[in-house]
Structure formats: C-alpha cells, structure tokens
Tab-separated table of C-alpha atoms in Angstrom:
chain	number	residue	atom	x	y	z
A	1	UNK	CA	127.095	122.910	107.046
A	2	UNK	CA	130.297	123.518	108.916
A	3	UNK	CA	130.093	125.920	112.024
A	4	UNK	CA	132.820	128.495	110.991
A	5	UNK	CA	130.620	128.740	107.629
A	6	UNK	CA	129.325	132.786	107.583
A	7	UNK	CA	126.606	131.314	105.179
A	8	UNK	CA	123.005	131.395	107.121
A	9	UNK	CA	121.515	129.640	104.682
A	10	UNK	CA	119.515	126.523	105.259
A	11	UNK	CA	119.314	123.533	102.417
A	12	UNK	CA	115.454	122.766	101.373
A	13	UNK	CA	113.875	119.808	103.864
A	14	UNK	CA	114.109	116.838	101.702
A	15	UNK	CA	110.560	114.970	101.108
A	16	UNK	CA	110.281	111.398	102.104
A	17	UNK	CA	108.763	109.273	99.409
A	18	UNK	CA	108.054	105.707	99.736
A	19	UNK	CA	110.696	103.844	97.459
A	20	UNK	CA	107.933	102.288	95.383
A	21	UNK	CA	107.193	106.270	94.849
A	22	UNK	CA	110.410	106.942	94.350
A	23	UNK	CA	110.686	104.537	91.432
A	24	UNK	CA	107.908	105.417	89.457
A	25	UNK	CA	108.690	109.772	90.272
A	26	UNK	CA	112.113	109.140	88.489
A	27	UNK	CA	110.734	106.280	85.817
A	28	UNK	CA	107.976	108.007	84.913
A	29	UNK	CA	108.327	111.477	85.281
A	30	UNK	CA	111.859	112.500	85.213
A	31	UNK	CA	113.962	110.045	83.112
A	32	UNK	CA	112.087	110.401	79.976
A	33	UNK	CA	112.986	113.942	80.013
A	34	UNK	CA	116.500	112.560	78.920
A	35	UNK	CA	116.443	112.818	75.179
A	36	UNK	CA	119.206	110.491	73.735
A	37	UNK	CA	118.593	112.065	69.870
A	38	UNK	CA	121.377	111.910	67.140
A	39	UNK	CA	122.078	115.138	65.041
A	40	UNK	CA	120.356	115.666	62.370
A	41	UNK	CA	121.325	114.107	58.619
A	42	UNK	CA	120.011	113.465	55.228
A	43	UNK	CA	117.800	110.605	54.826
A	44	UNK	CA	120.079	108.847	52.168
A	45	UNK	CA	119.589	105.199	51.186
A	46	UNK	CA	119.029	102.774	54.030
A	47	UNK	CA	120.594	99.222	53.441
A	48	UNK	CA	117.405	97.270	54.065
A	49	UNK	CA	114.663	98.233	51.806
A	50	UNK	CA	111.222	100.069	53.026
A	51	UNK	CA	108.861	97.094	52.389
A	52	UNK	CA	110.961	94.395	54.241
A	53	UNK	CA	111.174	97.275	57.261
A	54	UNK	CA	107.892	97.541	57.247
A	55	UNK	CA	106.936	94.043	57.321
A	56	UNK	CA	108.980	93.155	59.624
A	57	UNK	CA	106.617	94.878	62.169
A	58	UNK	CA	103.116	95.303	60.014
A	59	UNK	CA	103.327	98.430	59.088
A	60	UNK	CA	105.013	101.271	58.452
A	61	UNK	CA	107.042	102.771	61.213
A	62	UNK	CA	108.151	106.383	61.015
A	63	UNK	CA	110.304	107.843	63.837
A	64	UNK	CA	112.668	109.471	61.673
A	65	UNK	CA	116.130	109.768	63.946
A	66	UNK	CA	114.102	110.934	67.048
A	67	UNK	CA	113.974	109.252	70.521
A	68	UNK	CA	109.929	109.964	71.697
A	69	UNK	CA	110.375	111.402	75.399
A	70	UNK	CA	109.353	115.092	77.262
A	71	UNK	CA	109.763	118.048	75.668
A	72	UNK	CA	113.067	119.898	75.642
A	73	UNK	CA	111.182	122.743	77.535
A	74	UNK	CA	110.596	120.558	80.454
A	75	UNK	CA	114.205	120.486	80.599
A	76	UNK	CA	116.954	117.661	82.011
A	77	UNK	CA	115.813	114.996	84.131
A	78	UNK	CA	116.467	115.471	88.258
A	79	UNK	CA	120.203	114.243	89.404
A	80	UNK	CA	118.545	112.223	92.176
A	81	UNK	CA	116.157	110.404	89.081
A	82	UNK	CA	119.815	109.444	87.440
A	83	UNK	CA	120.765	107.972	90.835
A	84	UNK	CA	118.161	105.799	90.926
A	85	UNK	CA	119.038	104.691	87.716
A	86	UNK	CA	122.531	103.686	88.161
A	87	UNK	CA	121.478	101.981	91.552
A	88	UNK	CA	119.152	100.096	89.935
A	89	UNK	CA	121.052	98.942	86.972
A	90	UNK	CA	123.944	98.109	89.756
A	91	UNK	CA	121.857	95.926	92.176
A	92	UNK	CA	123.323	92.764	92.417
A	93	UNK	CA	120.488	89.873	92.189
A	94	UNK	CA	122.889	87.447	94.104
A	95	UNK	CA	122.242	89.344	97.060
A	96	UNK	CA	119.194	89.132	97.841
A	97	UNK	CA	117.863	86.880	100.057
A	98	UNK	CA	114.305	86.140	100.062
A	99	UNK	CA	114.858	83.007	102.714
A	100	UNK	CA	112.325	84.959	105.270
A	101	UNK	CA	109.627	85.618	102.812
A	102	UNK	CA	108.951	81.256	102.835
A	103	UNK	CA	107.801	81.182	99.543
A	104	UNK	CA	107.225	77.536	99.707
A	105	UNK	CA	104.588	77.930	102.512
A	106	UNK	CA	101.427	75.605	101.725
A	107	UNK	CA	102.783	74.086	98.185
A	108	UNK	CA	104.166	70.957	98.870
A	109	UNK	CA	107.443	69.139	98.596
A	110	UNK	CA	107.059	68.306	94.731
A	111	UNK	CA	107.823	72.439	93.867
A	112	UNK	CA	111.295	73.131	92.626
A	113	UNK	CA	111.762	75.976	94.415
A	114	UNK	CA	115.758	76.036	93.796
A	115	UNK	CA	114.941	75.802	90.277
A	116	UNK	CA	111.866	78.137	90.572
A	117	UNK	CA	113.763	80.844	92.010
A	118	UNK	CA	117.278	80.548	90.145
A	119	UNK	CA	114.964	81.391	87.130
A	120	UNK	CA	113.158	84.181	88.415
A	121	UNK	CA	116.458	85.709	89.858
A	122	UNK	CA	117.885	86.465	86.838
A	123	UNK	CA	115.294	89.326	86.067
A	124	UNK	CA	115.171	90.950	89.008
A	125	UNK	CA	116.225	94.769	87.631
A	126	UNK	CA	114.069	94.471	84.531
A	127	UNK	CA	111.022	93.648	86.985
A	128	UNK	CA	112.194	96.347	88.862
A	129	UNK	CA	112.153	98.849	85.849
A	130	UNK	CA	108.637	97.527	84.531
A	131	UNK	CA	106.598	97.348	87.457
A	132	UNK	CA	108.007	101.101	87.914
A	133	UNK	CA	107.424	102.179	84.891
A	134	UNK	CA	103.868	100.535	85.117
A	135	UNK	CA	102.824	101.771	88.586
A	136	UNK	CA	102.028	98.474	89.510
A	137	UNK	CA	102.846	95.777	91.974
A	138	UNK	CA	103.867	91.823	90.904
A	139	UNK	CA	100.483	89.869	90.434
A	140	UNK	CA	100.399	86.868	92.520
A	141	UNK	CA	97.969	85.646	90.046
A	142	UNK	CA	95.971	83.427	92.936
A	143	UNK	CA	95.071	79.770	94.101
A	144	UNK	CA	95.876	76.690	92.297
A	145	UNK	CA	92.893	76.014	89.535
A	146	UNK	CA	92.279	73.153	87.284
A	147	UNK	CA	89.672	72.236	84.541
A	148	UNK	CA	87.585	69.194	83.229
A	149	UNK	CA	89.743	67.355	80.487
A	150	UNK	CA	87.412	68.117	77.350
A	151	UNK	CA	87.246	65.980	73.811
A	152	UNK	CA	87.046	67.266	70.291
A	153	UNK	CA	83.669	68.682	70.930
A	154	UNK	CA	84.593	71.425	73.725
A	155	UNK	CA	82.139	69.059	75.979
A	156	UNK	CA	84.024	66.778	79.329
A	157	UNK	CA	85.046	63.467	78.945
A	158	UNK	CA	83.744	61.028	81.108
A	159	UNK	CA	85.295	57.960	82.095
A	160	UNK	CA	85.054	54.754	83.961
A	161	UNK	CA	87.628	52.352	85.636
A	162	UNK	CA	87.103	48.835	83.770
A	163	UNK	CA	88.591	45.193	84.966
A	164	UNK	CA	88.321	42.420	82.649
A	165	UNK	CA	89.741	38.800	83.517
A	166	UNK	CA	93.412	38.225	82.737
A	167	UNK	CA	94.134	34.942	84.012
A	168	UNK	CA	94.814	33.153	87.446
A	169	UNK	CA	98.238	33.116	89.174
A	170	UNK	CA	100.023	30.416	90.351
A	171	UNK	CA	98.000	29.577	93.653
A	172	UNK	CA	94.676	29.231	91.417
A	173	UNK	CA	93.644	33.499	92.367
A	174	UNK	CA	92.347	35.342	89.881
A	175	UNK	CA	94.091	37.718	88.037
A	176	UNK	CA	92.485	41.023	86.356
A	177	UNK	CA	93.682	43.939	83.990
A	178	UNK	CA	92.023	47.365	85.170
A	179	UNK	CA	92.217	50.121	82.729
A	180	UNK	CA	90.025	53.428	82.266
A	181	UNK	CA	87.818	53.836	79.192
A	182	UNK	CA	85.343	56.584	77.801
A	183	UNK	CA	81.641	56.260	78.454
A	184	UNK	CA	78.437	58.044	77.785
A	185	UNK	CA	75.553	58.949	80.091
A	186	UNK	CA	72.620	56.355	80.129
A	187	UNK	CA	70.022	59.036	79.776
A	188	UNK	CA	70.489	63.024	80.021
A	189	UNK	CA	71.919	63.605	83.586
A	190	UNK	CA	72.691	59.948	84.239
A	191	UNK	CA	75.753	58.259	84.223
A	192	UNK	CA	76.801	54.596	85.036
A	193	UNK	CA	78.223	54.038	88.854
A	194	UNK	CA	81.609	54.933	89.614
A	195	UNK	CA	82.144	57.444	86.261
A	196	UNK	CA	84.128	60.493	87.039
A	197	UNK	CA	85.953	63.346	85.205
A	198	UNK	CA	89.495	63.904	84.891
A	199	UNK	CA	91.006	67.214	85.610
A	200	UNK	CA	94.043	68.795	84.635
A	201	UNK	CA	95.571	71.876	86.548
A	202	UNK	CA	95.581	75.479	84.602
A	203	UNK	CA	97.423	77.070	87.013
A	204	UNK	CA	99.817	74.466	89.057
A	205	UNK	CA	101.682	74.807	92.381
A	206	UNK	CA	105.175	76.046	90.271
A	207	UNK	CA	102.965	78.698	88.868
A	208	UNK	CA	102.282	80.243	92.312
A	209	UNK	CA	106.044	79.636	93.487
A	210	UNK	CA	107.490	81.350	90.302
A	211	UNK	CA	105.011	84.525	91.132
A	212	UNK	CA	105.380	84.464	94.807
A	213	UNK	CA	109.448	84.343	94.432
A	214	UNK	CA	109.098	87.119	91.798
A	215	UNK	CA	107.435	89.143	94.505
A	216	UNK	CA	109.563	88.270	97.193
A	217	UNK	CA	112.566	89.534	94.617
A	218	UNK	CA	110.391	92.536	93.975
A	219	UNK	CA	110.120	93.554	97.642
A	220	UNK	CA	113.737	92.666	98.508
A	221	UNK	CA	115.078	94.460	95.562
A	222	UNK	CA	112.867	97.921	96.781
A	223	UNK	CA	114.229	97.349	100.368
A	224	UNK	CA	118.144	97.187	99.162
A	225	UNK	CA	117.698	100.012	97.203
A	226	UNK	CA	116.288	101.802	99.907
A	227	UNK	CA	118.931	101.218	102.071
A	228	UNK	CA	121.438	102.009	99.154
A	229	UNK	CA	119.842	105.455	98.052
A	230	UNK	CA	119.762	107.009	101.561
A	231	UNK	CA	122.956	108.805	101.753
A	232	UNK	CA	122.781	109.205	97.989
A	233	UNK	CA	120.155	111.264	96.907
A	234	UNK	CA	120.169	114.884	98.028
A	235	UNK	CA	116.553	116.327	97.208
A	236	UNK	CA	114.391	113.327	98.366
A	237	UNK	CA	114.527	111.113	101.588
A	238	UNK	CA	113.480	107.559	100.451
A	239	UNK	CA	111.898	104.883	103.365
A	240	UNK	CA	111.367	100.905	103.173
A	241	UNK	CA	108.458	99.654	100.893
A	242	UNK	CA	105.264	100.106	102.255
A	243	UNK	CA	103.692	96.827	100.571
A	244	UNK	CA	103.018	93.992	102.675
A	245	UNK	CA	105.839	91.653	103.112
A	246	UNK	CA	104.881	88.029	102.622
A	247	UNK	CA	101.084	89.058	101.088
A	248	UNK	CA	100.693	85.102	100.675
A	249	UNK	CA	100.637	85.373	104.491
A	250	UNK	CA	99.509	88.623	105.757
A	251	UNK	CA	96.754	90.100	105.411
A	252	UNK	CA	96.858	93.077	103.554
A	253	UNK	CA	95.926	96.213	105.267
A	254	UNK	CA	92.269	97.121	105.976
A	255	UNK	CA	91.282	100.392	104.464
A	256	UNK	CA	90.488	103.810	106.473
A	257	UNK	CA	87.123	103.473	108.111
A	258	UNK	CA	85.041	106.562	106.818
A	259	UNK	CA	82.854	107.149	110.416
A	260	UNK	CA	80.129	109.425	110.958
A	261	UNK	CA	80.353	112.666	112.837
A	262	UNK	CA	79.138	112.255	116.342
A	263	UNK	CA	79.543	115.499	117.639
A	264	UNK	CA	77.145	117.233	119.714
A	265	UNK	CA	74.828	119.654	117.686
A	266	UNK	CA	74.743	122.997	118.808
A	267	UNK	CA	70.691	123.358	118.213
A	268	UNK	CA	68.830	120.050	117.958
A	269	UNK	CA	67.908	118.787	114.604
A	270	UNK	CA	63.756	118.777	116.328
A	271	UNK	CA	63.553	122.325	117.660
A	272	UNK	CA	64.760	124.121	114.397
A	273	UNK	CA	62.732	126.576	113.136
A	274	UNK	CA	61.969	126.672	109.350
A	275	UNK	CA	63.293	130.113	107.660
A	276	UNK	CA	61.164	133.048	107.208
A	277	UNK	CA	60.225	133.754	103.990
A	278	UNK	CA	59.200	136.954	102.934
A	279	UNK	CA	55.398	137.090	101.795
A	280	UNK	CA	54.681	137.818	98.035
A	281	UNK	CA	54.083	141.637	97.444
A	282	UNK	CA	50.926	142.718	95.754
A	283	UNK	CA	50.588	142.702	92.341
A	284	UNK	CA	50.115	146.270	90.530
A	285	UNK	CA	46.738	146.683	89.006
A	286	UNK	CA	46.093	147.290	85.421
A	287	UNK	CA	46.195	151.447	84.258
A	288	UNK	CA	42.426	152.341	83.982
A	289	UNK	CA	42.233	154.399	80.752
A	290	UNK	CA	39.809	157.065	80.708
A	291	UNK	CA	38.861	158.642	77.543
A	292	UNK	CA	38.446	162.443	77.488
A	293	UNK	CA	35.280	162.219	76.038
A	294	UNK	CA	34.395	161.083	79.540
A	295	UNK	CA	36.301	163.240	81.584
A	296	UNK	CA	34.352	165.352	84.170
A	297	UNK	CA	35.233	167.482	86.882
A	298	UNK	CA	35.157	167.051	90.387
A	299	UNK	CA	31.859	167.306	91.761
A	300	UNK	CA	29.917	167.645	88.579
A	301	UNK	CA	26.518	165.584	88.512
C-alpha cells in the first residue's frame, strides 16, 4: 500500500500452505465448484442410438446435459484455485531437471534410464493433477522381486544341467553338449544333486527407475510451481514440498514422540487421602397403624 494512501486498511495475512496442500485445496475443493453446464434444450433424437450408447460402457448412462460438480450455492471457485490451474497446465516438463535426485542409485548399468525417463516426462502435469486430485503421493512400489518359473500345474519347475558326449576335438579331448532339462524329485522332499529352480523377475530394475523418475518429476514439478505461484496468488502463501527429496535415499521422517508427563506432582500419588463419603441416612420406619378399637388414653390401665 502506497504511503500517501489515506486508506488505513490492512489486507488479510495470507496462510502458508504446503504446495502439496495447495494442490489438493484448489483440486479438490475449489475447482469443482466451476460448473461448465450447457443451456438447457429438448432432448431430440441423438445420432447414435440408446442401445449402442449404452453398450459401449455396460450400461446405461444418464447425465442428461449436466457437468456433476458443487452446488451453485457454494458459489465460484477461489481466483488463486484458477491460478494454480493455469500454472499447472503451463509447466513446461523440459525443464525440469531431476539430475540431483540420482535415480539410478543401486540399479545397475543395464537400466535405460534416458529411455526410462524420456517416457515418464511426458506426463508430468497429468501426474500432477491425479496425485492432487487423489491426495496421494507417487508409489515407489518397492525392491526388485521375482518368482519360481511354474508349469501347467501352478506347481515350480525343477531342472537340472545335463552333459552328454558329443565327440572329441582335434587333439583327441573330449567334447560334450550341456543343456538343462526338467526333472522330478526322487521321493517327496528329495531331489537329484545339483537341481535348482529358475526364477523370473515380477518387478525388474526398469520398474523401480520408471517409479523413482516419476517421483523425482513429481517433486520437481511441486518445487517449480512453488517458486512460480509465489508472487501470483494473493490469498495464500505457498512453500517448497515438504516430502522427502530422494525417499530411495533418505530416510523418511520419524514421527512425533508422544512422551510422558514428568512433572512434579503437587501432592504425592502415596499420601492421598481417599474422599469422604457421606454415611447412608437412616431408613424411615414403617407407619404403625393403630385401630381405634384399641385406642386408650394416656395413663389408663
């Protein structure tokens, strides 16, 4: 507010919200307020008929002509919530750079990760949207797993490394094929010397590259648009994500430790005195009914 202004009035403190927050606040609670319905008009005769429309998705579907969102009481949706929009749907993917986040750490030269991460760059703003409109984080899924190669009967194969005689080479040495064949156990829980099961990977070293580069998108998308929003929006302050940067790394954050209360007791838990109670009063006794048949005066034998 300029000095020479006679105006004494003070704009509202703007609340900081995490931009994570920030995301879901205008995702979830503010832009569906935004109803995008077209005026109302007969039903008339669509081109494609009823039954195709409904097969094509299993059932019937009626929505009429109306966009589901808020309802029109809960009125438009926050200008800073439309700012987060069009900064989101502006972010350029080719600038972020997700060099520090070393998504390659512990996989091995055989990952593509140039390949890997051209893919996973090219959804960066729908992740973005999803994971806001979710209220979740990216899933890093976990460590590499694989499985017993199983036959026809759900059961795992066994196998053993064979060499039969093929021949002798020139200098008289013999020669041998070597070739792995199915076998069966000699007796239940036996099997011959040197059998083994093959394994095959579920969930392979590209797996945890193309989820660990999604993340590191993820996080590096959140921190531009932090930076971006700051002089933008007018009625909240956003800060820097507050998840962990390189969670394949770090550790995440231990949480609060709920500790007992220690302080000194103003009367000791031994000396107290149990609390009065107030003794039961006596019981009325019953009305003695005295016929007058009976009656007598006072001092009458």
């Amino acid at each position: 507010m300029s000095e020479l202004s006679g105006s004494t009035t003070r704009a509202a403190p703007r609340r900081t919200l995490d931009i994570e927050v920030a995301l879901q606040w205008a995702y979830r609670d503010e832009l569906p307020k935004r109803r995008d319905d077209h005026p109302l008009r007969g039903i008339g005769y669509p081109s494609t008929h009823p039954m195709w429309r409904a097969g094509a998705f299993g059932g019937r579907i009626d929505c009429w002509n109306r966009d589901p969102g808020f309802p029109l009481a809960m009125g438009d949706p926050s200008p800073d919530a439309l700012r987060i929009e069009a900064a989101v749907e502006a972010l350029d993917d080719a600038t972020l750079d997700i060099l520090p986040y070393d998504v390659g750490k512990g996989l091995g030269e055989h990952v593509d990760l140039r390949h890997v991460i051209s893919i996973t760059r090219r959804d960066v703003r729908s992740w973005i949207v999803t994971y806001a409109r979710n209220g979740k984080r990216p899933d890093l899924g976990g460590p590499a797993e694989f499985e017993p190669v199983r036959g026809a009967n759900g059961k795992a194969e066994i196998w053993e490394t064979v060499s039969i005689p093929a021949g002798e080479g020139p200098d008289g040495t013999p020669w041998f094929t070597t070739f792995d064949r199915r076998t069966t156990s000699v007796r239940a829980g036996t099997y011959p010397d040197g059998a083994f099961c093959k394994l095959q990977w579920v969930r392979t070293a590209d797996d945890i590259a193309e989820d660990r580069a999604r993340y590191a998108l993820w996080h590096a998308g959140l921190t531009l648009l932090a930076e971006i929003l700051t002089p933008v929006l007018q009625t909240v302050a956003v800060a820097p994500p507050a998840a962990v940067t390189r969670p394949w790394i770090e550790a995440e954050p231990a949480p609060p430790t709920i500790r007992p209360n220690l302080a000194r007791r103003t009367v000791a838990l031994d000396r107290r005195r149990p609390v009065a109670r107030r003794a039961p009063g006596r019981r009325p006794e019953p009305v003695r009914m005295s016929p007058p048949s009976e009656w007598k005066p006072a001092g009458a034998a």
